Every structure is written in structure tokens, then in C-alpha cells.
Amino acid sequence: MEPPVRPASTGTIIHGVAVGEVLGVSTLAGARLIAGERGLDRVVQRLNVMEVPDVLAWVKPHELLLTTGYPLRNTPQSLGRLVADLDERGLAALAIKLGRYLDELPEEMVEQADRLGFPLIQLPDNVGFDDILNQVLTDILNRQAAVLARAEEAHRALVQVVLAGGGLREVTAEVAGLLGVGVAVLDGTGHVLAAAGSVEHVATLRDAPDGHHTSVPVVAGGHHHGRIVACGPVGSIGDGDVGILERAATVAALVVTRQEAVNAVESKYRADFLRDVLTGRAGSSERVASRARAFGWDLQRPVTVLVAELDPEGDERAAQDRLVTCWTGAMRRHDARGAVAGFSHEVVTVVDASVDAGRLAKDAAAAFAESLPATFSTGASRVAIGAEALPEAYGQALKAARVGRQLHGNGAVAHFDQLGVYRLLSLVNDTAELHAFVRETLGPLASDDDVENADLRRTLQVLLETNLNVAETARRLHFHYNTLRYRIGKLERMLGGFTEDAHLRLNLTLALHVLRMRGI
């Protein structure tokens, strides 16, 4: 909801006085309200004098329009329409001197003003327009100056809070004290970051619909970080208070960006330390345990390592930052002593072995999907005990994530122990040997130099999957039976008699699995 600020038509005057208050100034002591009593709370920000018939082209919103009636003397039949036009343009009221050019206002005009709640005021004869202009404008400018001075004083107080090391909690407490209402800072998802004020007002702030809040966005560096909202008794938050909330939003943005900078540094230290642990370069177990405790982590208990990798699509930089945030939030809910860190292309989590890794990944994915049209794949390791076991567990989780994506597509969640034969193949460290095995077993089908090779590989794969059931293979590939028999003959000439040799079929199956894992 946008803050309820009354719009100004020009320049710097953004506050004014109500029509009812204007009638209370000394120069208008003899003025009389003719019609439009419902509009006495309309705000006057400026004054204008109407001495030409085409005044509609010159009026502005929130004006008090003064006239002697001279431009209206020959067109009394259109005065009802004039009221509607002035109201449509946002004027505050029309004040007329009667007796010189108009003896009285037409009934139609009075009735129209009452219907629209548009104040019609009869001015006293003995008061000049210059006196009214001077007194009312002076009152408006004095109020404007007072509002600006109050906002400036509030800004200085809020800046002092931040300079003294205060955060969002201290900022909201200062604003709540200045305005006497409940104040809260919300993040982009509506989560309350800090709140202050009386118990009653804060409760109202949490329970009242959005339309009952006064809200100002917290923006820094072109990024929307949330909003600051205030809620109090009806009518307790005026335009001047909105100005203070705007100053508070600016200060809150400074606090948020300062905290983000601190978090970025701390995040880098956490990521560097966890990377050293997962690569076995962090030192002794005692040293790892000590540094982990400083971050609030427990790496000595039985744990599972999870690796979340962005699937290859979308804005990687923005998605990577959001991925870290989502996994951090999910981890807080599942394991307060678990470790989370973002690397260049992945997020690594070390979580208590008793935590359901699939559910944790699902929670992180749900939060991630709310903000970005991107997905990530997750791999989980076997249970690891002690810091010295974490590098191996990290390798398992990384392989599980990548193999899981290859097997099940984007957004997969795979456990290392559930990879079947792919788990055994992934444990072969000599990838050159694996690739040599593929070339020796598949021959020319191992490469994609010829478009036909991929087509023949697909035929071979389906044949092996159906245990050489020619009819079923033809149905799956939408081939004629004779066409498939021809292809089988061609494959046997290239690869050998695999239809009669079970060992060759096993080798071919493994080679196709390795080829499917290419790049993992």
C-alpha cells in the first residue's frame, strides 16, 4: 500500500490547512459557509483569484479560489456545472463576494455543491483579497516550515542512532517514540525484521489489514529491501508523520546496506573456511572444530553434505545470491548448528545426519521458486563423521547432484547411495580410462561426428533396455519391424555379435552409461 500522502500540484508545498481551519482565521471571521459542509476537511495548499470566465484552464488542485463574481454575472445558468468542473479538478473550495455582481447564488449551484461536498463560502464585503491571501498563505507556509523542521529534527535523531551503532530495532524504537504509534520494518516477503511501540499498537500493526497501515518503501541502490509501516489510532498519522517515516525509511536503507556489507564479508569468511574443510586444507580436527564453533557450526557430529547446483539457465549471478539466501533460511528451520556457504557455482550445506535431506531441499526449492524462474539440482552424500571425512562426502554430494541432473533433469534431488551403477562409475577416479573404455566398446558410436551415430546409439540403448525385444523396440522408436532388423544388422557389423554375446551386451550397457555421464 502506498503511503496516504495528499498530492501536491506544484513544487515544494506539500502540506496545507483544512477549509474549516481557513474559515477560522481573523480576516474571514465574517465569512459564511453557503454549501458543501462535508468538504470542510479538504486541504488548501494555495490560493487563486478568478477574474476571467475561462478560469478552468488555470486552476490547480488544492486551491481556494476567490472571486467577486464578475466573470459569473452573465452566465448564472452554468454555475451548477462550474461547481462540478472545479470539484473534478481537485479544488478545495470557492469563496465569493456577493452583492456587487451577483446578489445570490443559483439554487442549482448550491445543491450541486452540497451533493459533491464542495464548500461554497460567502466572503465578507469589508475584507480585501490581498488580506486573505497574505494571512492564509502565511499560515500554510508556517505549517510547512514546522513540518520540515520536525522532519529534519527526526532525521538528525535517526542518523545519530545509526552513528552510535544502532540497528533496525533502535530505528523503529526512535520513530515509535516520535510518532506515538506502532512501527515495524518488514523485509520483501513481509517478515517483521524489527518492531517497536506500545503493545496495543504493535498488535494492531500485526493484525490490521494492509489498508489500515501507513507504509513507506525501503529502497537503496535501486533495490527494494522491504518497507517501514506505522499503525496507530485512527487519524493519529498525518502527512507530517509520513515525512518522518520517509526519513526513517532512508535511514533503515542505510542500516540494511550496512548489514548486507557485513554479511557479505562474514559470508566470504564462512565460504573460505568451509571450502578449506571440504578440500582437507583446514588443519587438524581440533582447529576445524574450534573455528566451526565460532561460526555456530557443529562439524564433529554425524552429518550429511548437500550440494545444490544451479541448473544451466537464467541470470546466474542473481540466482546464486538468492540460492544462498534460500538455503540459509531453510537450514535455520531444520538445523540451527548446520553449516551453509555459497561457492562460485554451488551452495554447500553440512547438516545433521538425522535431518531429512529431501525435505530440506524441498523447502529451499519452494522459497527459491517464489522469487526466481530458475531451478537447482541437489546431491546428498553418505553420513560422514568427523572433519576428516567431509572431503570425501563433499565429492559424493557433488557427483550425486550432477548425475541426478543427467538422469532426472533439472531440479533433481539425488542421494549418492541411490545412483546404482552410476555410483560405481563415478567412483572411478581415472576418467581417461573410462573414456578409453567407451571408445573401445562403442567404436565410431562413441563420437557425435556423424549425425547417424546418435540415432544408432539410441536404437542400441532401447534394444538393451528391452532385453533385445525387437517388437517392443520398434514400437518405442516408431520403426517398421524390417527397418529395425536392418539397423540391428548394421550395429552388429560395427560392434560385434551383441545379440548372442551377453558379456558384450554388459560392456555396451556400461559404455552407454559412461557416455551418458559425460561431463560429470
Coordinates of C-alpha atoms in Angstrom, one line a residue:
M1 CA 0.0 0.0 0.0
E2 CA 1.3 3.5 -0.9
P3 CA 1.6 6.0 2.0
P4 CA -1.5 8.2 2.2
V5 CA 0.1 11.5 1.2
R6 CA -2.2 14.1 -0.3
P7 CA -0.8 15.0 -3.7
A8 CA 0.6 18.5 -4.4
S9 CA 0.2 20.0 -7.8
T10 CA 3.4 22.1 -7.8
G11 CA 6.8 22.5 -6.3
T12 CA 7.6 22.3 -2.7
I13 CA 4.4 23.0 -0.8
I14 CA 3.1 19.5 0.3
H15 CA 1.1 20.4 3.4
G16 CA -1.8 22.8 3.9
V17 CA -4.7 23.7 6.1
A18 CA -8.2 22.4 6.0
V19 CA -11.0 24.6 4.6
G20 CA -12.6 24.6 8.1
E21 CA -9.4 26.0 9.6
V22 CA -9.2 28.7 6.9
L23 CA -12.6 29.9 8.0
G24 CA -11.2 30.4 11.4
V25 CA -8.6 33.0 10.5
S26 CA -9.2 36.5 11.6
T27 CA -9.7 38.0 8.1
L28 CA -12.5 35.5 7.4
A29 CA -14.3 36.0 10.8
G30 CA -17.4 37.3 8.9
A31 CA -17.4 34.6 6.2
R32 CA -20.3 32.2 5.9
L33 CA -20.5 28.7 4.6
I34 CA -23.3 28.5 2.0
A35 CA -23.0 24.8 1.0
G36 CA -20.7 21.8 0.9
E37 CA -20.2 21.3 4.7
R38 CA -19.0 17.7 4.0
G39 CA -15.9 19.2 2.3
L40 CA -14.6 21.3 5.3
D41 CA -11.7 18.8 5.7
R42 CA -10.4 19.5 2.1
V43 CA -6.9 20.7 2.2
V44 CA -5.9 24.2 1.0
Q45 CA -2.3 24.5 -0.3
R46 CA -2.6 27.7 -2.4
L47 CA -5.0 30.5 -3.3
N48 CA -6.0 31.9 -6.6
V49 CA -8.3 34.7 -7.8
M50 CA -10.9 34.2 -10.6
E51 CA -11.5 37.3 -12.7
V52 CA -11.8 35.7 -16.1
P53 CA -14.6 33.4 -17.5
D54 CA -12.1 30.6 -18.7
V55 CA -10.6 30.1 -15.2
L56 CA -10.8 26.3 -15.5
A57 CA -7.6 26.4 -17.7
W58 CA -5.7 28.0 -14.8
V59 CA -6.8 26.4 -11.6
K60 CA -4.8 23.8 -9.7
P61 CA -5.6 21.1 -7.2
H62 CA -6.0 22.1 -3.5
E63 CA -6.7 25.8 -4.3
L64 CA -9.0 28.1 -2.5
L65 CA -10.5 30.1 -5.4
L66 CA -11.5 33.7 -4.6
T67 CA -13.9 35.7 -6.8
T68 CA -16.1 38.8 -6.8
G69 CA -18.5 37.0 -9.1
Y70 CA -17.6 39.3 -12.0
P71 CA -16.9 36.5 -14.5
L72 CA -20.1 34.8 -13.5
R73 CA -22.6 37.6 -13.8
N74 CA -23.8 36.8 -17.3
T75 CA -23.8 33.0 -17.0
P76 CA -25.9 32.1 -14.0
Q77 CA -27.4 29.1 -15.8
S78 CA -24.0 27.4 -16.0
L79 CA -22.9 27.9 -12.4
G80 CA -24.0 24.4 -11.3
R81 CA -21.8 22.9 -14.0
L82 CA -18.9 25.2 -12.8
V83 CA -19.0 23.6 -9.4
A84 CA -18.8 20.1 -10.9
D85 CA -15.8 21.2 -13.1
L86 CA -14.0 22.8 -10.1
D87 CA -14.5 19.7 -8.0
E88 CA -13.3 17.4 -10.8
R89 CA -10.0 19.5 -10.9
G90 CA -9.4 18.9 -7.2
L91 CA -10.1 22.4 -5.9
A92 CA -10.5 22.8 -2.2
A93 CA -13.3 25.5 -2.2
L94 CA -14.8 28.5 -3.9
A95 CA -15.2 31.8 -2.0
I96 CA -17.4 34.5 -3.5
K97 CA -18.2 38.1 -2.6
L98 CA -21.9 38.7 -3.2
G99 CA -23.8 41.9 -3.7
R100 CA -21.7 43.6 -6.3
Y101 CA -22.1 41.4 -9.4
L102 CA -24.2 38.5 -8.1
D103 CA -26.9 39.1 -5.5
E104 CA -27.2 35.4 -4.6
L105 CA -26.0 32.0 -5.9
P106 CA -28.4 29.9 -8.0
E107 CA -30.1 27.1 -6.2
E108 CA -28.7 24.6 -8.7
M109 CA -25.2 25.7 -7.7
V110 CA -25.9 25.3 -4.0
E111 CA -27.5 21.9 -4.5
Q112 CA -24.6 20.7 -6.6
A113 CA -22.1 21.9 -4.0
D114 CA -23.9 20.0 -1.3
R115 CA -24.1 16.8 -3.4
L116 CA -20.3 16.9 -4.1
G117 CA -19.3 18.2 -0.6
F118 CA -17.6 21.1 -2.3
P119 CA -17.5 24.2 0.0
L120 CA -19.1 27.4 -1.2
I121 CA -18.1 30.4 1.0
Q122 CA -19.6 33.9 1.1
L123 CA -16.8 36.4 1.8
P124 CA -17.4 39.5 3.9
D125 CA -17.6 42.7 1.9
N126 CA -15.1 44.6 4.0
V127 CA -12.1 42.3 3.6
G128 CA -9.7 42.6 0.6
F129 CA -8.4 39.6 -1.3
D130 CA -4.8 40.7 -0.5
D131 CA -5.5 40.4 3.2
I132 CA -6.9 36.9 2.8
L133 CA -4.0 35.8 0.5
N134 CA -1.4 37.1 3.0
Q135 CA -2.9 35.6 6.1
V136 CA -3.8 32.1 4.7
L137 CA -0.6 31.7 2.7
T138 CA 1.4 32.8 5.8
D139 CA -0.4 30.1 7.8
I140 CA 0.3 27.5 5.1
L141 CA 4.0 28.3 4.9
N142 CA 4.4 28.4 8.7
R143 CA 2.9 24.9 8.9
Q144 CA 5.1 23.7 6.1
A145 CA 8.2 25.1 7.8
A146 CA 7.2 23.5 11.1
V147 CA 6.7 20.1 9.4
L148 CA 10.0 20.4 7.7
A149 CA 11.8 21.4 10.9
R150 CA 10.2 18.4 12.7
A151 CA 11.2 16.0 9.9
E152 CA 14.8 17.4 9.9
E153 CA 15.0 17.0 13.7
A154 CA 13.8 13.5 13.4
H155 CA 16.3 12.8 10.6
R156 CA 19.2 14.0 12.8
A157 CA 18.0 11.9 15.7
L158 CA 17.8 8.8 13.5
V159 CA 21.2 9.4 11.9
Q160 CA 22.6 9.7 15.4
V161 CA 21.1 6.3 16.3
V162 CA 22.9 4.7 13.3
L163 CA 26.2 6.5 14.0
A164 CA 26.0 5.2 17.6
G165 CA 25.9 1.6 16.2
G166 CA 22.1 1.1 16.4
G167 CA 20.2 -1.2 14.0
L168 CA 16.6 -1.5 12.8
R169 CA 15.4 -2.2 16.3
E170 CA 16.7 1.1 17.6
V171 CA 15.5 3.0 14.5
T172 CA 11.9 1.7 14.9
A173 CA 12.0 2.5 18.7
E174 CA 13.1 6.1 17.9
V175 CA 10.3 6.5 15.3
A176 CA 7.7 4.9 17.5
G177 CA 8.7 7.4 20.3
L178 CA 8.5 10.4 17.9
L179 CA 5.1 9.5 16.5
G180 CA 3.5 7.7 19.4
V181 CA 2.4 4.8 17.2
G182 CA 3.4 1.2 16.4
V183 CA 6.2 1.0 13.9
A184 CA 7.8 -2.0 12.1
V185 CA 10.3 -2.7 9.4
L186 CA 9.3 -5.6 7.1
D187 CA 11.5 -7.4 4.5
G188 CA 10.5 -8.0 0.9
T189 CA 8.5 -11.1 1.9
G190 CA 6.5 -9.3 4.7
H191 CA 8.6 -10.8 7.5
V192 CA 9.0 -8.4 10.5
L193 CA 12.6 -7.5 11.0
A194 CA 12.0 -5.1 13.9
A195 CA 9.0 -3.6 15.7
A196 CA 8.5 -1.0 18.4
G197 CA 5.8 0.9 20.2
S198 CA 3.1 0.1 22.7
V199 CA 1.9 -3.5 22.9
E200 CA -1.5 -2.4 21.7
H201 CA -0.2 -0.6 18.7
V202 CA 2.2 -3.3 17.7
A203 CA -0.6 -5.9 18.0
T204 CA -2.7 -3.7 15.7
L205 CA 0.2 -3.4 13.3
R206 CA 0.4 -7.2 13.0
D207 CA -3.3 -7.9 12.8
A208 CA -4.8 -4.9 10.9
P209 CA -5.3 -5.3 7.1
D210 CA -2.7 -3.5 4.8
G211 CA -5.2 -0.7 4.1
H212 CA -5.0 0.4 7.7
H213 CA -1.2 0.9 7.7
T214 CA 0.8 3.9 6.6
S215 CA 3.6 2.4 4.6
V216 CA 6.8 3.7 3.0
P217 CA 9.2 1.6 0.9
V218 CA 12.8 1.0 2.0
V219 CA 14.9 1.4 -1.2
A220 CA 18.7 1.5 -1.5
G221 CA 20.9 1.2 -4.6
G222 CA 17.8 0.7 -6.8
H223 CA 16.8 -2.4 -4.8
H224 CA 13.6 -2.7 -2.8
H225 CA 14.5 -4.1 0.6
G226 CA 11.1 -4.0 2.2
R227 CA 9.0 -1.3 3.8
I228 CA 8.5 0.6 7.1
V229 CA 5.0 0.7 8.3
A230 CA 3.2 2.5 11.1
C231 CA -0.2 2.0 12.7
G232 CA -2.0 3.8 15.5
P233 CA -5.3 5.2 16.5
V234 CA -7.5 6.5 13.6
G235 CA -6.3 9.9 12.5
S236 CA -3.1 9.7 14.5
I237 CA -0.8 9.6 11.5
G238 CA -0.8 12.8 9.4
D239 CA 1.1 14.0 6.4
G240 CA 3.9 15.3 8.6
D241 CA 4.3 11.9 10.1
V242 CA 4.6 10.4 6.7
G243 CA 7.6 12.7 6.1
I244 CA 9.2 11.3 9.2
L245 CA 8.5 7.8 8.0
E246 CA 10.2 8.6 4.7
R247 CA 13.3 9.9 6.6
A248 CA 13.2 6.7 8.7
A249 CA 13.0 4.6 5.5
T250 CA 16.1 6.3 4.2
V251 CA 18.0 5.6 7.5
A252 CA 16.6 2.0 7.5
A253 CA 18.0 1.6 4.0
L254 CA 21.4 2.7 5.3
V255 CA 21.2 0.1 8.1
V256 CA 20.2 -2.6 5.7
T257 CA 23.0 -1.9 3.3
R258 CA 25.5 -1.7 6.1
Q259 CA 24.3 -5.1 7.4
E260 CA 24.5 -6.5 3.9
A261 CA 28.1 -5.4 3.6
V262 CA 28.9 -7.0 7.0
N263 CA 27.1 -10.2 5.9
A264 CA 29.0 -10.3 2.6
V265 CA 32.3 -10.2 4.5
E266 CA 31.2 -12.8 7.0
S267 CA 29.8 -14.9 4.2
K268 CA 33.2 -14.8 2.4
Y269 CA 35.0 -15.9 5.6
R270 CA 32.5 -18.7 6.1
A271 CA 32.8 -19.9 2.5
D272 CA 36.6 -19.8 2.5
F273 CA 36.7 -21.8 5.8
L274 CA 34.2 -24.4 4.6
R275 CA 36.0 -24.7 1.3
D276 CA 39.2 -25.4 3.1
V277 CA 37.4 -28.0 5.3
L278 CA 35.9 -29.8 2.2
T279 CA 39.2 -29.9 0.4
G280 CA 41.1 -31.1 3.5
R281 CA 43.2 -27.9 3.9
A282 CA 41.7 -26.6 7.2
G283 CA 44.2 -28.2 9.6
S284 CA 43.6 -30.5 12.4
S285 CA 40.3 -31.7 13.7
E286 CA 40.7 -29.6 16.8
R287 CA 41.3 -26.5 14.8
V288 CA 38.4 -27.2 12.5
A289 CA 36.1 -27.8 15.4
S290 CA 37.2 -24.6 17.2
R291 CA 36.7 -22.3 14.1
A292 CA 33.4 -24.0 13.3
R293 CA 32.1 -23.2 16.7
A294 CA 32.9 -19.6 16.1
F295 CA 30.5 -19.7 13.2
G296 CA 27.9 -21.5 15.2
W297 CA 28.5 -24.8 13.3
D298 CA 28.9 -28.3 14.7
L299 CA 31.0 -30.4 12.3
Q300 CA 32.0 -33.1 14.8
R301 CA 28.7 -34.9 14.9
P302 CA 27.4 -37.4 12.2
V303 CA 26.5 -35.2 9.2
T304 CA 25.3 -35.3 5.6
V305 CA 26.8 -33.0 3.0
L306 CA 24.4 -31.5 0.5
V307 CA 25.4 -29.7 -2.7
A308 CA 22.9 -27.5 -4.6
E309 CA 23.9 -26.5 -8.1
L310 CA 22.1 -24.1 -10.3
D311 CA 20.6 -25.7 -13.4
P312 CA 22.1 -24.1 -16.6
E313 CA 19.6 -21.3 -17.2
G314 CA 18.8 -17.7 -16.2
D315 CA 20.8 -14.9 -14.6
E316 CA 23.4 -16.9 -12.7
R317 CA 24.7 -14.1 -10.5
A318 CA 21.3 -13.0 -9.2
A319 CA 20.2 -16.6 -8.9
Q320 CA 23.3 -17.6 -7.0
D321 CA 22.8 -14.9 -4.3
R322 CA 19.2 -15.9 -3.9
L323 CA 20.1 -19.6 -3.7
V324 CA 22.4 -18.9 -0.8
T325 CA 19.6 -16.9 1.0
C326 CA 17.1 -19.7 0.5
W327 CA 19.3 -22.5 1.7
T328 CA 20.3 -20.4 4.7
G329 CA 16.7 -19.8 5.6
A330 CA 15.8 -23.5 5.2
M331 CA 18.8 -24.5 7.3
R332 CA 17.8 -22.3 10.2
R333 CA 14.4 -24.1 10.3
H334 CA 15.9 -27.6 10.1
D335 CA 19.3 -27.4 11.9
A336 CA 20.4 -24.3 13.7
R337 CA 24.0 -25.7 14.0
G338 CA 24.3 -26.7 10.4
A339 CA 26.8 -25.0 8.0
V340 CA 25.8 -23.2 4.8
A341 CA 28.1 -21.4 2.4
G342 CA 27.9 -20.2 -1.2
F343 CA 30.7 -21.1 -3.6
S344 CA 31.0 -19.7 -7.1
H345 CA 28.6 -22.1 -8.8
E346 CA 27.0 -24.0 -5.9
V347 CA 25.8 -23.9 -2.3
V348 CA 27.2 -26.4 0.1
T349 CA 25.3 -27.4 3.3
V350 CA 26.6 -29.6 6.1
V351 CA 23.5 -30.8 8.1
D352 CA 22.9 -33.2 11.0
A353 CA 22.5 -36.7 9.7
S354 CA 19.1 -37.1 11.3
V355 CA 17.6 -34.3 9.2
D356 CA 15.6 -35.4 6.1
A357 CA 17.8 -34.1 3.3
G358 CA 15.0 -34.4 0.7
R359 CA 12.6 -32.3 2.8
L360 CA 15.3 -29.7 3.4
A361 CA 16.0 -29.4 -0.3
K362 CA 12.3 -29.2 -1.0
D363 CA 11.9 -26.2 1.5
A364 CA 14.8 -24.4 -0.1
A365 CA 13.4 -25.0 -3.6
A366 CA 10.0 -23.7 -2.6
A367 CA 11.5 -20.4 -1.3
F368 CA 13.7 -20.2 -4.4
A369 CA 10.8 -20.6 -6.8
E370 CA 8.9 -17.8 -5.2
S371 CA 11.4 -15.2 -6.4
L372 CA 13.1 -16.5 -9.5
P373 CA 12.1 -18.6 -12.5
A374 CA 15.1 -20.9 -12.1
T375 CA 15.8 -24.3 -10.6
F376 CA 18.7 -26.2 -9.0
S377 CA 19.7 -29.8 -8.5
T378 CA 20.7 -31.2 -5.2
G379 CA 23.0 -34.1 -4.3
A380 CA 23.4 -35.7 -0.9
S381 CA 26.3 -37.7 0.5
R382 CA 26.6 -40.6 2.8
V383 CA 26.8 -40.0 6.5
A384 CA 30.2 -38.5 7.4
I385 CA 31.7 -38.5 11.0
G386 CA 34.4 -36.0 11.8
A387 CA 36.0 -33.2 9.7
E388 CA 38.5 -35.6 8.0
A389 CA 35.5 -37.4 6.4
L390 CA 34.0 -34.3 4.9
P391 CA 36.1 -34.0 1.7
E392 CA 35.0 -37.5 0.6
A393 CA 31.4 -36.7 1.5
Y394 CA 31.6 -33.4 -0.5
G395 CA 32.8 -35.3 -3.6
Q396 CA 29.9 -37.8 -3.2
A397 CA 27.3 -35.0 -2.9
L398 CA 28.8 -33.2 -5.9
K399 CA 28.6 -36.3 -8.0
A400 CA 25.1 -37.1 -6.9
A401 CA 23.9 -33.6 -7.9
R402 CA 25.4 -33.8 -11.3
V403 CA 24.5 -37.4 -12.0
G404 CA 21.0 -36.8 -10.7
R405 CA 20.5 -33.9 -13.1
Q406 CA 21.7 -36.1 -16.0
L407 CA 19.3 -38.9 -15.1
H408 CA 16.2 -37.0 -13.9
G409 CA 16.6 -33.5 -15.4
N410 CA 16.6 -30.1 -13.8
G411 CA 15.5 -29.8 -10.2
A412 CA 16.5 -33.3 -9.3
V413 CA 17.3 -34.4 -5.7
A414 CA 19.6 -37.4 -5.7
H415 CA 21.4 -39.4 -2.9
F416 CA 24.8 -40.8 -3.6
D417 CA 23.7 -44.3 -2.4
Q418 CA 20.7 -44.2 -4.8
L419 CA 22.7 -43.8 -8.0
G420 CA 23.0 -47.5 -8.7
V421 CA 25.7 -48.3 -11.3
Y422 CA 26.3 -44.6 -11.8
R423 CA 27.6 -44.6 -8.2
L424 CA 30.2 -47.3 -9.1
L425 CA 31.2 -45.5 -12.3
S426 CA 31.6 -42.2 -10.5
L427 CA 34.0 -43.8 -8.0
V428 CA 36.5 -44.5 -10.9
N429 CA 38.9 -41.6 -10.5
D430 CA 40.7 -42.3 -13.8
T431 CA 38.2 -40.7 -16.2
A432 CA 40.6 -41.1 -19.1
E433 CA 40.4 -44.9 -18.6
L434 CA 36.6 -44.6 -18.6
H435 CA 36.6 -42.7 -21.9
A436 CA 39.1 -45.2 -23.4
F437 CA 36.7 -48.0 -22.4
V438 CA 33.8 -46.2 -24.2
R439 CA 35.9 -45.7 -27.4
E440 CA 37.0 -49.3 -27.4
T441 CA 33.5 -50.7 -26.8
L442 CA 31.3 -48.4 -28.9
G443 CA 33.8 -47.6 -31.6
P444 CA 32.5 -45.0 -34.0
L445 CA 29.3 -44.7 -32.0
A446 CA 31.4 -43.1 -29.2
S447 CA 31.5 -39.7 -31.0
D448 CA 28.9 -37.4 -32.5
D449 CA 30.9 -36.6 -35.6
D450 CA 28.2 -38.2 -37.7
V451 CA 24.6 -37.4 -37.0
E452 CA 23.6 -41.0 -37.6
N453 CA 25.8 -42.1 -34.7
A454 CA 23.4 -40.6 -32.1
D455 CA 20.5 -42.2 -33.8
L456 CA 22.1 -45.6 -33.8
R457 CA 23.2 -45.2 -30.2
R458 CA 19.5 -44.5 -29.3
T459 CA 18.5 -47.7 -31.1
L460 CA 21.1 -49.7 -29.3
Q461 CA 20.1 -48.3 -25.9
V462 CA 16.4 -49.2 -26.4
L463 CA 17.4 -52.7 -27.6
L464 CA 19.4 -53.3 -24.4
E465 CA 16.7 -51.8 -22.2
T466 CA 14.1 -54.1 -23.7
N467 CA 16.4 -57.2 -23.5
L468 CA 16.6 -57.4 -27.3
N469 CA 12.8 -57.4 -27.7
V470 CA 12.6 -56.4 -31.4
A471 CA 8.9 -55.8 -31.5
E472 CA 8.9 -53.6 -28.3
T473 CA 11.9 -51.7 -29.5
A474 CA 10.3 -51.0 -32.9
R475 CA 7.2 -49.8 -31.1
R476 CA 9.1 -47.4 -28.9
L477 CA 11.2 -46.0 -31.7
H478 CA 8.3 -45.9 -34.1
F479 CA 10.2 -48.0 -36.7
H480 CA 8.9 -50.7 -39.0
Y481 CA 10.0 -54.2 -37.9
N482 CA 12.1 -54.7 -41.0
T483 CA 13.8 -51.3 -40.6
L484 CA 14.8 -52.3 -37.1
R485 CA 16.1 -55.7 -38.3
Y486 CA 18.3 -53.8 -40.8
R487 CA 19.6 -51.5 -38.0
I488 CA 20.4 -54.4 -35.8
G489 CA 22.5 -55.9 -38.6
K490 CA 24.3 -52.6 -39.1
L491 CA 25.0 -52.4 -35.3
E492 CA 26.4 -55.9 -35.2
R493 CA 28.7 -55.2 -38.1
M494 CA 30.1 -52.1 -36.2
L495 CA 30.1 -53.6 -32.6
G496 CA 30.1 -57.4 -32.9
G497 CA 27.5 -60.0 -32.3
F498 CA 26.0 -58.5 -29.2
T499 CA 22.7 -60.3 -29.7
E500 CA 24.5 -63.6 -29.0
D501 CA 27.1 -62.4 -26.5
A502 CA 25.9 -61.5 -23.0
H503 CA 29.3 -60.1 -21.9
L504 CA 29.4 -57.8 -24.9
R505 CA 25.9 -56.6 -24.0
L506 CA 27.1 -55.8 -20.5
N507 CA 30.1 -53.9 -21.8
L508 CA 27.8 -51.9 -24.2
T509 CA 25.4 -51.1 -21.4
L510 CA 28.2 -49.8 -19.2
A511 CA 29.7 -47.8 -22.1
L512 CA 26.4 -46.1 -22.7
H513 CA 26.1 -45.3 -19.0
V514 CA 29.5 -43.7 -19.0
L515 CA 28.7 -41.8 -22.2
R516 CA 25.5 -40.5 -20.5
M517 CA 27.7 -39.3 -17.6
R518 CA 30.0 -37.3 -20.0
G519 CA 31.0 -34.0 -18.4
I520 CA 30.1 -35.2 -14.9

